[in-house]
PDB file of C-alpha atoms in Angstrom:
ATOM      1  CA  GLU W   1       0.000   0.000   0.000  1.00  0.00           C
ATOM      2  CA  ARG W   2       1.377   3.398  -1.030  1.00  0.00           C
ATOM      3  CA  SER W   3       2.212   5.657   1.931  1.00  0.00           C
ATOM      4  CA  ASN W   4       0.875   9.220   2.057  1.00  0.00           C
ATOM      5  CA  LEU W   5       4.503  10.380   2.386  1.00  0.00           C
ATOM      6  CA  ALA W   6       5.703   8.427  -0.659  1.00  0.00           C
ATOM      7  CA  GLY W   7       5.512  11.554  -2.830  1.00  0.00           C
ATOM      8  CA  VAL W   8       7.483  13.744  -0.376  1.00  0.00           C
ATOM      9  CA  ARG W   9      11.113  14.170  -1.430  1.00  0.00           C
ATOM     10  CA  HIS W  10      12.584  15.866   1.663  1.00  0.00           C
ATOM     11  CA  ILE W  11      11.356  16.118   5.276  1.00  0.00           C
ATOM     12  CA  LEU W  12      12.762  18.864   7.534  1.00  0.00           C
ATOM     13  CA  LEU W  13      12.059  19.355  11.243  1.00  0.00           C
ATOM     14  CA  VAL W  14      12.257  22.794  12.874  1.00  0.00           C
ATOM     15  CA  LEU W  15      13.231  22.344  16.529  1.00  0.00           C
ATOM     16  CA  SER W  16      14.205  24.329  19.601  1.00  0.00           C
ATOM     17  CA  GLY W  17      14.425  23.476  23.282  1.00  0.00           C
ATOM     18  CA  LYS W  18      12.932  26.889  24.045  1.00  0.00           C
ATOM     19  CA  GLY W  19       9.550  28.450  23.329  1.00  0.00           C
ATOM     20  CA  GLY W  20       9.122  31.881  21.776  1.00  0.00           C
ATOM     21  CA  VAL W  21      12.258  31.788  19.631  1.00  0.00           C
ATOM     22  CA  GLY W  22      10.345  31.897  16.337  1.00  0.00           C
ATOM     23  CA  LYS W  23      10.163  28.295  15.106  1.00  0.00           C
ATOM     24  CA  SER W  24       6.824  28.924  13.384  1.00  0.00           C
ATOM     25  CA  THR W  25       8.172  32.144  11.855  1.00  0.00           C
ATOM     26  CA  ILE W  26      11.201  30.325  10.434  1.00  0.00           C
ATOM     27  CA  SER W  27       8.990  27.441   9.211  1.00  0.00           C
ATOM     28  CA  THR W  28       6.630  29.901   7.478  1.00  0.00           C
ATOM     29  CA  GLU W  29       9.337  32.026   5.857  1.00  0.00           C
ATOM     30  CA  LEU W  30      11.324  28.958   4.803  1.00  0.00           C
ATOM     31  CA  ALA W  31       8.190  27.573   3.115  1.00  0.00           C
ATOM     32  CA  LEU W  32       7.615  30.882   1.307  1.00  0.00           C
ATOM     33  CA  SER W  33      11.282  31.094   0.240  1.00  0.00           C
ATOM     34  CA  LEU W  34      11.200  27.547  -1.125  1.00  0.00           C
ATOM     35  CA  ARG W  35       7.951  28.290  -2.963  1.00  0.00           C
ATOM     36  CA  HIS W  36       9.600  31.285  -4.643  1.00  0.00           C
ATOM     37  CA  ALA W  37      12.378  28.906  -5.711  1.00  0.00           C
ATOM     38  CA  GLY W  38       9.708  26.891  -7.555  1.00  0.00           C
ATOM     39  CA  LYS W  39       9.226  24.146  -4.957  1.00  0.00           C
ATOM     40  CA  LYS W  40       6.022  22.582  -3.639  1.00  0.00           C
ATOM     41  CA  VAL W  41       6.000  22.707   0.153  1.00  0.00           C
ATOM     42  CA  GLY W  42       3.890  21.321   2.994  1.00  0.00           C
ATOM     43  CA  ILE W  43       3.961  22.336   6.655  1.00  0.00           C
ATOM     44  CA  LEU W  44       2.926  19.847   9.326  1.00  0.00           C
ATOM     45  CA  ASP W  45       2.225  21.740  12.562  1.00  0.00           C
ATOM     46  CA  VAL W  46       2.705  19.329  15.487  1.00  0.00           C
ATOM     47  CA  ASP W  47       2.557  22.091  18.117  1.00  0.00           C
ATOM     48  CA  LEU W  48      -0.740  20.766  19.471  1.00  0.00           C
ATOM     49  CA  CYS W  49      -1.150  23.268  22.317  1.00  0.00           C
ATOM     50  CA  GLY W  50      -0.115  26.363  20.343  1.00  0.00           C
ATOM     51  CA  PRO W  51      -0.970  25.851  16.657  1.00  0.00           C
ATOM     52  CA  THR W  52       0.016  29.149  15.002  1.00  0.00           C
ATOM     53  CA  ILE W  53       0.749  28.069  11.413  1.00  0.00           C
ATOM     54  CA  PRO W  54      -2.885  28.478  10.192  1.00  0.00           C
ATOM     55  CA  CYS W  55      -2.941  32.092  11.481  1.00  0.00           C
ATOM     56  CA  MET W  56       0.370  32.943   9.803  1.00  0.00           C
ATOM     57  CA  PHE W  57      -1.105  32.031   6.424  1.00  0.00           C
ATOM     58  CA  ARG W  58      -4.530  33.548   7.227  1.00  0.00           C
ATOM     59  CA  VAL W  59      -6.341  30.241   6.624  1.00  0.00           C
ATOM     60  CA  GLN W  60      -7.409  29.551  10.232  1.00  0.00           C
ATOM     61  CA  ASN W  61     -11.099  29.427   9.243  1.00  0.00           C
ATOM     62  CA  ASN W  62     -10.604  26.670   6.669  1.00  0.00           C
ATOM     63  CA  ASP W  63     -11.815  23.126   7.267  1.00  0.00           C
ATOM     64  CA  VAL W  64     -10.016  19.841   6.712  1.00  0.00           C
ATOM     65  CA  HIS W  65     -11.831  17.384   4.429  1.00  0.00           C
ATOM     66  CA  GLN W  66     -11.560  13.622   4.048  1.00  0.00           C
ATOM     67  CA  CYS W  67     -10.609  11.720   0.920  1.00  0.00           C
ATOM     68  CA  ASP W  68     -10.015   8.010   0.228  1.00  0.00           C
ATOM     69  CA  SER W  69      -6.422   8.175   1.510  1.00  0.00           C
ATOM     70  CA  GLY W  70      -7.093  10.312   4.613  1.00  0.00           C
ATOM     71  CA  TRP W  71      -7.176  14.026   5.406  1.00  0.00           C
ATOM     72  CA  VAL W  72      -6.767  16.574   2.619  1.00  0.00           C
ATOM     73  CA  PRO W  73      -4.396  19.344   3.781  1.00  0.00           C
ATOM     74  CA  VAL W  74      -5.438  22.999   3.578  1.00  0.00           C
ATOM     75  CA  PHE W  75      -3.983  24.772   0.527  1.00  0.00           C
ATOM     76  CA  VAL W  76      -2.763  28.342   0.927  1.00  0.00           C
ATOM     77  CA  ASP W  77      -3.088  29.373  -2.735  1.00  0.00           C
ATOM     78  CA  GLN W  78      -4.813  28.358  -5.952  1.00  0.00           C
ATOM     79  CA  ASP W  79      -1.581  26.868  -7.309  1.00  0.00           C
ATOM     80  CA  ARG W  80      -1.506  24.496  -4.313  1.00  0.00           C
ATOM     81  CA  SER W  81       2.185  25.284  -3.878  1.00  0.00           C
ATOM     82  CA  ILE W  82       1.918  25.385  -0.052  1.00  0.00           C
ATOM     83  CA  SER W  83      -0.273  22.962   1.917  1.00  0.00           C
ATOM     84  CA  LEU W  84      -0.827  22.848   5.675  1.00  0.00           C
ATOM     85  CA  MET W  85      -2.020  20.455   8.362  1.00  0.00           C
ATOM     86  CA  SER W  86      -2.562  21.540  11.954  1.00  0.00           C
ATOM     87  CA  ILE W  87      -4.782  20.739  14.914  1.00  0.00           C
ATOM     88  CA  GLY W  88      -5.888  24.362  14.533  1.00  0.00           C
ATOM     89  CA  PHE W  89      -8.101  23.234  11.627  1.00  0.00           C
ATOM     90  CA  LEU W  90      -9.749  20.539  13.784  1.00  0.00           C
ATOM     91  CA  LEU W  91     -10.793  22.649  16.791  1.00  0.00           C
ATOM     92  CA  GLU W  92     -14.442  23.709  17.016  1.00  0.00           C
ATOM     93  CA  LYS W  93     -13.491  27.188  18.280  1.00  0.00           C
ATOM     94  CA  PRO W  94     -10.142  28.955  17.801  1.00  0.00           C
ATOM     95  CA  ASP W  95      -9.877  29.602  21.556  1.00  0.00           C
ATOM     96  CA  ASP W  96     -10.359  25.928  22.522  1.00  0.00           C
ATOM     97  CA  ALA W  97      -7.494  24.597  24.647  1.00  0.00           C
ATOM     98  CA  VAL W  98      -6.057  21.154  23.919  1.00  0.00           C
ATOM     99  CA  VAL W  99      -6.144  19.617  27.417  1.00  0.00           C
ATOM    100  CA  TRP W 100      -4.710  16.199  26.558  1.00  0.00           C
ATOM    101  CA  ARG W 101      -2.360  13.758  28.204  1.00  0.00           C
ATOM    102  CA  GLY W 102       0.677  12.428  26.349  1.00  0.00           C
ATOM    103  CA  PRO W 103      -0.833   9.258  24.800  1.00  0.00           C
ATOM    104  CA  LYS W 104      -3.624  11.183  23.069  1.00  0.00           C
ATOM    105  CA  LYS W 105      -1.131  13.751  21.692  1.00  0.00           C
ATOM    106  CA  ASN W 106       1.145  10.970  20.478  1.00  0.00           C
ATOM    107  CA  ALA W 107      -1.746   9.186  18.745  1.00  0.00           C
ATOM    108  CA  LEU W 108      -2.698  12.367  16.843  1.00  0.00           C
ATOM    109  CA  ILE W 109       0.906  12.975  15.745  1.00  0.00           C
ATOM    110  CA  LYS W 110       1.090   9.425  14.364  1.00  0.00           C
ATOM    111  CA  GLN W 111      -2.215  10.037  12.594  1.00  0.00           C
ATOM    112  CA  PHE W 112      -0.898  13.299  11.122  1.00  0.00           C
ATOM    113  CA  VAL W 113       2.153  11.467   9.755  1.00  0.00           C
ATOM    114  CA  ALA W 114       0.185   8.522   8.347  1.00  0.00           C
ATOM    115  CA  ASP W 115      -3.181   9.943   7.297  1.00  0.00           C
ATOM    116  CA  VAL W 116      -2.589  13.292   5.528  1.00  0.00           C
ATOM    117  CA  ALA W 117      -2.769  13.032   1.728  1.00  0.00           C
ATOM    118  CA  TRP W 118       0.118  15.376   0.849  1.00  0.00           C
ATOM    119  CA  GLY W 119       0.471  14.251  -2.745  1.00  0.00           C
ATOM    120  CA  ASP W 120       3.778  15.208  -4.402  1.00  0.00           C
ATOM    121  CA  LEU W 121       5.913  17.643  -2.388  1.00  0.00           C
ATOM    122  CA  ASP W 122       9.517  18.788  -2.698  1.00  0.00           C
ATOM    123  CA  PHE W 123       9.669  19.625   1.015  1.00  0.00           C
ATOM    124  CA  LEU W 124       7.614  18.819   4.107  1.00  0.00           C
ATOM    125  CA  ILE W 125       8.506  21.156   6.990  1.00  0.00           C
ATOM    126  CA  VAL W 126       7.539  19.871  10.450  1.00  0.00           C
ATOM    127  CA  ASP W 127       6.973  22.725  12.917  1.00  0.00           C
ATOM    128  CA  THR W 128       7.398  21.379  16.464  1.00  0.00           C
ATOM    129  CA  PRO W 129       6.580  22.608  19.993  1.00  0.00           C
ATOM    130  CA  PRO W 130       9.425  23.538  22.370  1.00  0.00           C
ATOM    131  CA  GLY W 131      11.117  20.772  24.307  1.00  0.00           C
ATOM    132  CA  THR W 132      12.626  17.323  23.894  1.00  0.00           C
ATOM    133  CA  SER W 133       9.937  14.967  25.177  1.00  0.00           C
ATOM    134  CA  ASP W 134       6.698  13.216  24.195  1.00  0.00           C
ATOM    135  CA  GLU W 135       5.697  15.010  21.003  1.00  0.00           C
ATOM    136  CA  HIS W 136       9.275  15.119  19.707  1.00  0.00           C
ATOM    137  CA  ILE W 137       9.938  11.423  20.302  1.00  0.00           C
ATOM    138  CA  SER W 138       6.621  10.494  18.650  1.00  0.00           C
ATOM    139  CA  THR W 139       7.316  12.745  15.654  1.00  0.00           C
ATOM    140  CA  VAL W 140      10.853  11.463  15.065  1.00  0.00           C
ATOM    141  CA  GLU W 141       9.815   7.809  15.493  1.00  0.00           C
ATOM    142  CA  ALA W 142       6.812   8.185  13.165  1.00  0.00           C
ATOM    143  CA  LEU W 143       8.960   9.887  10.501  1.00  0.00           C
ATOM    144  CA  ARG W 144      11.983   7.589  10.818  1.00  0.00           C
ATOM    145  CA  PRO W 145      10.844   5.108   8.109  1.00  0.00           C
ATOM    146  CA  TYR W 146      10.716   8.044   5.645  1.00  0.00           C
ATOM    147  CA  LYS W 147      14.333   9.078   6.333  1.00  0.00           C
ATOM    148  CA  PRO W 148      14.002  12.800   7.234  1.00  0.00           C
ATOM    149  CA  LEU W 149      16.659  15.049   5.730  1.00  0.00           C
ATOM    150  CA  GLY W 150      17.359  16.466   9.199  1.00  0.00           C
ATOM    151  CA  ALA W 151      16.577  19.268  11.649  1.00  0.00           C
ATOM    152  CA  ILE W 152      17.009  23.035  11.700  1.00  0.00           C
ATOM    153  CA  LEU W 153      17.509  24.324  15.260  1.00  0.00           C
ATOM    154  CA  VAL W 154      16.288  27.831  16.091  1.00  0.00           C
ATOM    155  CA  THR W 155      17.666  29.956  18.923  1.00  0.00           C
ATOM    156  CA  THR W 156      17.746  33.582  19.982  1.00  0.00           C
ATOM    157  CA  PRO W 157      21.178  35.033  20.802  1.00  0.00           C
ATOM    158  CA  GLN W 158      21.078  35.175  24.606  1.00  0.00           C
ATOM    159  CA  ALA W 159      22.694  32.515  26.806  1.00  0.00           C
ATOM    160  CA  VAL W 160      19.403  31.252  28.326  1.00  0.00           C
ATOM    161  CA  SER W 161      18.033  30.344  24.896  1.00  0.00           C
ATOM    162  CA  VAL W 162      21.327  28.907  23.629  1.00  0.00           C
ATOM    163  CA  GLY W 163      21.525  26.655  26.708  1.00  0.00           C
ATOM    164  CA  ASP W 164      18.101  25.176  25.947  1.00  0.00           C
ATOM    165  CA  VAL W 165      18.984  24.652  22.291  1.00  0.00           C
ATOM    166  CA  ARG W 166      22.150  22.825  23.386  1.00  0.00           C
ATOM    167  CA  ARG W 167      19.814  20.233  24.946  1.00  0.00           C
ATOM    168  CA  GLU W 168      18.037  19.955  21.587  1.00  0.00           C
ATOM    169  CA  LEU W 169      21.387  19.075  19.976  1.00  0.00           C
ATOM    170  CA  THR W 170      21.695  16.235  22.521  1.00  0.00           C
ATOM    171  CA  PHE W 171      18.157  15.111  21.600  1.00  0.00           C
ATOM    172  CA  CYS W 172      19.098  14.997  17.909  1.00  0.00           C
ATOM    173  CA  LYS W 173      22.225  12.981  18.719  1.00  0.00           C
ATOM    174  CA  LYS W 174      20.301  10.483  20.874  1.00  0.00           C
ATOM    175  CA  THR W 175      17.558   9.998  18.272  1.00  0.00           C
ATOM    176  CA  GLY W 176      19.953   9.825  15.306  1.00  0.00           C
ATOM    177  CA  LEU W 177      18.509  12.963  13.677  1.00  0.00           C
ATOM    178  CA  ARG W 178      20.970  14.882  11.516  1.00  0.00           C
ATOM    179  CA  VAL W 179      21.342  18.595  12.341  1.00  0.00           C
ATOM    180  CA  LEU W 180      21.217  20.639   9.128  1.00  0.00           C
ATOM    181  CA  GLY W 181      22.219  23.787  10.964  1.00  0.00           C
ATOM    182  CA  ILE W 182      21.391  26.471  13.521  1.00  0.00           C
ATOM    183  CA  VAL W 183      19.465  29.696  12.875  1.00  0.00           C
ATOM    184  CA  GLU W 184      19.906  32.672  15.216  1.00  0.00           C
ATOM    185  CA  ASN W 185      16.549  34.470  15.169  1.00  0.00           C
ATOM    186  CA  MET W 186      15.817  37.973  16.578  1.00  0.00           C
ATOM    187  CA  SER W 187      19.478  38.781  16.026  1.00  0.00           C
ATOM    188  CA  GLY W 188      19.556  42.554  16.412  1.00  0.00           C
ATOM    189  CA  PHE W 189      16.956  45.186  15.547  1.00  0.00           C
ATOM    190  CA  VAL W 190      17.630  47.367  12.521  1.00  0.00           C
ATOM    191  CA  CYS W 191      15.950  50.766  12.926  1.00  0.00           C
ATOM    192  CA  PRO W 192      13.752  51.443   9.872  1.00  0.00           C
ATOM    193  CA  HIS W 193      14.568  55.175  10.104  1.00  0.00           C
ATOM    194  CA  CYS W 194      18.331  55.336  10.622  1.00  0.00           C
ATOM    195  CA  SER W 195      19.378  51.696   9.830  1.00  0.00           C
ATOM    196  CA  GLU W 196      21.360  51.428  13.071  1.00  0.00           C
ATOM    197  CA  CYS W 197      21.425  47.865  14.455  1.00  0.00           C
ATOM    198  CA  THR W 198      20.744  47.398  18.182  1.00  0.00           C
ATOM    199  CA  ASN W 199      21.502  43.963  19.656  1.00  0.00           C
ATOM    200  CA  ILE W 200      18.510  43.731  21.990  1.00  0.00           C
ATOM    201  CA  PHE W 201      19.176  40.110  22.997  1.00  0.00           C
ATOM    202  CA  SER W 202      23.008  40.276  22.762  1.00  0.00           C
ATOM    203  CA  LYS W 203      24.566  38.646  19.674  1.00  0.00           C
ATOM    204  CA  GLY W 204      26.469  35.655  18.388  1.00  0.00           C
ATOM    205  CA  GLY W 205      25.169  32.915  20.705  1.00  0.00           C
ATOM    206  CA  GLY W 206      23.826  30.794  17.838  1.00  0.00           C
ATOM    207  CA  GLU W 207      27.036  31.034  15.846  1.00  0.00           C
ATOM    208  CA  GLU W 208      29.147  30.129  18.905  1.00  0.00           C
ATOM    209  CA  LEU W 209      26.908  27.119  19.593  1.00  0.00           C
ATOM    210  CA  ALA W 210      27.214  25.948  15.979  1.00  0.00           C
ATOM    211  CA  LYS W 211      31.031  26.182  16.171  1.00  0.00           C
ATOM    212  CA  HIS W 212      31.083  24.375  19.515  1.00  0.00           C
ATOM    213  CA  ALA W 213      28.804  21.573  18.226  1.00  0.00           C
ATOM    214  CA  GLY W 214      30.497  21.297  14.832  1.00  0.00           C
ATOM    215  CA  VAL W 215      27.277  21.884  12.868  1.00  0.00           C
ATOM    216  CA  PRO W 216      26.585  24.471  10.118  1.00  0.00           C
ATOM    217  CA  PHE W 217      25.508  27.977  11.076  1.00  0.00           C
ATOM    218  CA  LEU W 218      22.730  28.906   8.651  1.00  0.00           C
ATOM    219  CA  GLY W 219      22.520  32.606   9.510  1.00  0.00           C
ATOM    220  CA  CYS W 220      21.117  35.437  11.648  1.00  0.00           C
ATOM    221  CA  VAL W 221      17.584  36.767  11.115  1.00  0.00           C
ATOM    222  CA  PRO W 222      17.160  40.280  12.569  1.00  0.00           C
ATOM    223  CA  LEU W 223      14.017  41.575  14.271  1.00  0.00           C
ATOM    224  CA  ASP W 224      11.960  43.370  11.645  1.00  0.00           C
ATOM    225  CA  PRO W 225       8.550  45.041  12.199  1.00  0.00           C
ATOM    226  CA  GLN W 226       7.686  44.349   8.536  1.00  0.00           C
ATOM    227  CA  LEU W 227       8.209  40.625   9.095  1.00  0.00           C
ATOM    228  CA  SER W 228       5.979  40.670  12.192  1.00  0.00           C
ATOM    229  CA  GLN W 229       3.320  42.644  10.310  1.00  0.00           C
ATOM    230  CA  SER W 230       3.327  40.258   7.350  1.00  0.00           C
ATOM    231  CA  LEU W 231       2.872  37.257   9.675  1.00  0.00           C
ATOM    232  CA  GLU W 232       0.025  38.999  11.530  1.00  0.00           C
ATOM    233  CA  GLU W 233      -1.732  39.730   8.235  1.00  0.00           C
ATOM    234  CA  GLY W 234      -0.943  36.453   6.450  1.00  0.00           C
ATOM    235  CA  ARG W 235       1.026  38.216   3.701  1.00  0.00           C
ATOM    236  CA  ASP W 236       4.026  36.941   1.751  1.00  0.00           C
ATOM    237  CA  PHE W 237       7.011  38.716   3.327  1.00  0.00           C
ATOM    238  CA  ILE W 238       9.441  37.292   0.754  1.00  0.00           C
ATOM    239  CA  GLN W 239       7.480  38.877  -2.086  1.00  0.00           C
ATOM    240  CA  GLU W 240       6.452  42.149  -0.457  1.00  0.00           C
ATOM    241  CA  PHE W 241       9.544  43.277   1.444  1.00  0.00           C
ATOM    242  CA  PRO W 242      12.645  42.414  -0.637  1.00  0.00           C
ATOM    243  CA  LYS W 243      14.468  45.499   0.737  1.00  0.00           C
ATOM    244  CA  SER W 244      14.035  44.408   4.368  1.00  0.00           C
ATOM    245  CA  SER W 245      17.168  43.540   6.347  1.00  0.00           C
ATOM    246  CA  ALA W 246      15.597  40.152   7.177  1.00  0.00           C
ATOM    247  CA  PHE W 247      15.055  39.254   3.511  1.00  0.00           C
ATOM    248  CA  PRO W 248      18.660  38.311   2.550  1.00  0.00           C
ATOM    249  CA  ALA W 249      19.034  36.281   5.765  1.00  0.00           C
ATOM    250  CA  LEU W 250      15.899  34.210   5.076  1.00  0.00           C
ATOM    251  CA  ALA W 251      16.774  33.781   1.392  1.00  0.00           C
ATOM    252  CA  HIS W 252      20.291  32.634   2.357  1.00  0.00           C
ATOM    253  CA  ILE W 253      18.933  30.005   4.787  1.00  0.00           C
ATOM    254  CA  ALA W 254      16.591  28.615   2.108  1.00  0.00           C
ATOM    255  CA  GLN W 255      19.398  28.568  -0.459  1.00  0.00           C
ATOM    256  CA  GLN W 256      21.638  26.559   1.865  1.00  0.00           C
ATOM    257  CA  ILE W 257      18.846  23.987   2.307  1.00  0.00           C
ATOM    258  CA  LEU W 258      18.397  23.800  -1.489  1.00  0.00           C
ATOM    259  CA  ASP W 259      22.155  23.464  -2.030  1.00  0.00           C
ATOM    260  CA  GLY W 260      22.309  20.671   0.555  1.00  0.00           C
ATOM    261  CA  THR W 261      19.526  18.693  -1.122  1.00  0.00           C
ATOM    262  CA  SER W 262      21.018  19.123  -4.598  1.00  0.00           C
ATOM    263  CA  GLN W 263      24.411  17.869  -3.345  1.00  0.00           C
ATOM    264  CA  GLN W 264      22.714  14.909  -1.708  1.00  0.00           C
ATOM    265  CA  SER W 265      20.896  13.903  -4.899  1.00  0.00           C
ATOM    266  CA  SER W 266      23.933  14.402  -7.190  1.00  0.00           C
TER     267      SER W 266
END
């Protein structure tokens, strides 16, 4: 029997030991960058208690439908170049809390992996909750037969965040998940009026961690009000704000992922 993931070429996980570092932001902007490179992308949102991906694409009011092979993901555009699956589409009201114990969460994650009819995708990005426990183990184990490309770890520059992400590196090592690289998010704020960069959360922690761990450093993404605004309004930041200071950083991260996959297949 053909698996629902048989048509997915590359699976990426976006991880961090810490909450609030911007995993969903990086997942969203990476998906948009890859789409602009001509790729078909899916995002699987396994953050069951804080599903933000539907809001970031302004499709939170859409419903998930059934087909012969399972759930049909929600498509962001008419071209069906980005498709999404999230528990956010399954809640009766957007403010409903998911008050579940571990086994029920784990069962839904396995169902998400097995029963979503993704069709043919170049990339499936898995947006995860913070931590290194139940949901992460279930996700990695469910995806293991499909040989994920690896994980992108997201941190902010300060030592508290970097320390938590160091634990995520240990998780990847213990579960045999390859680390594709580290992204330092919220790395400085560039003033839109005078272009001066202020390092609100210090600087360089992500790069230091990457050197220490011997994994690639994918880049720094600065704080940008235009990026926040585009996510709030479900707009395509990559298309609308090419002159933003965050644009080259996000484009560079996506290009490194594309270069890595082309080297792997050659």
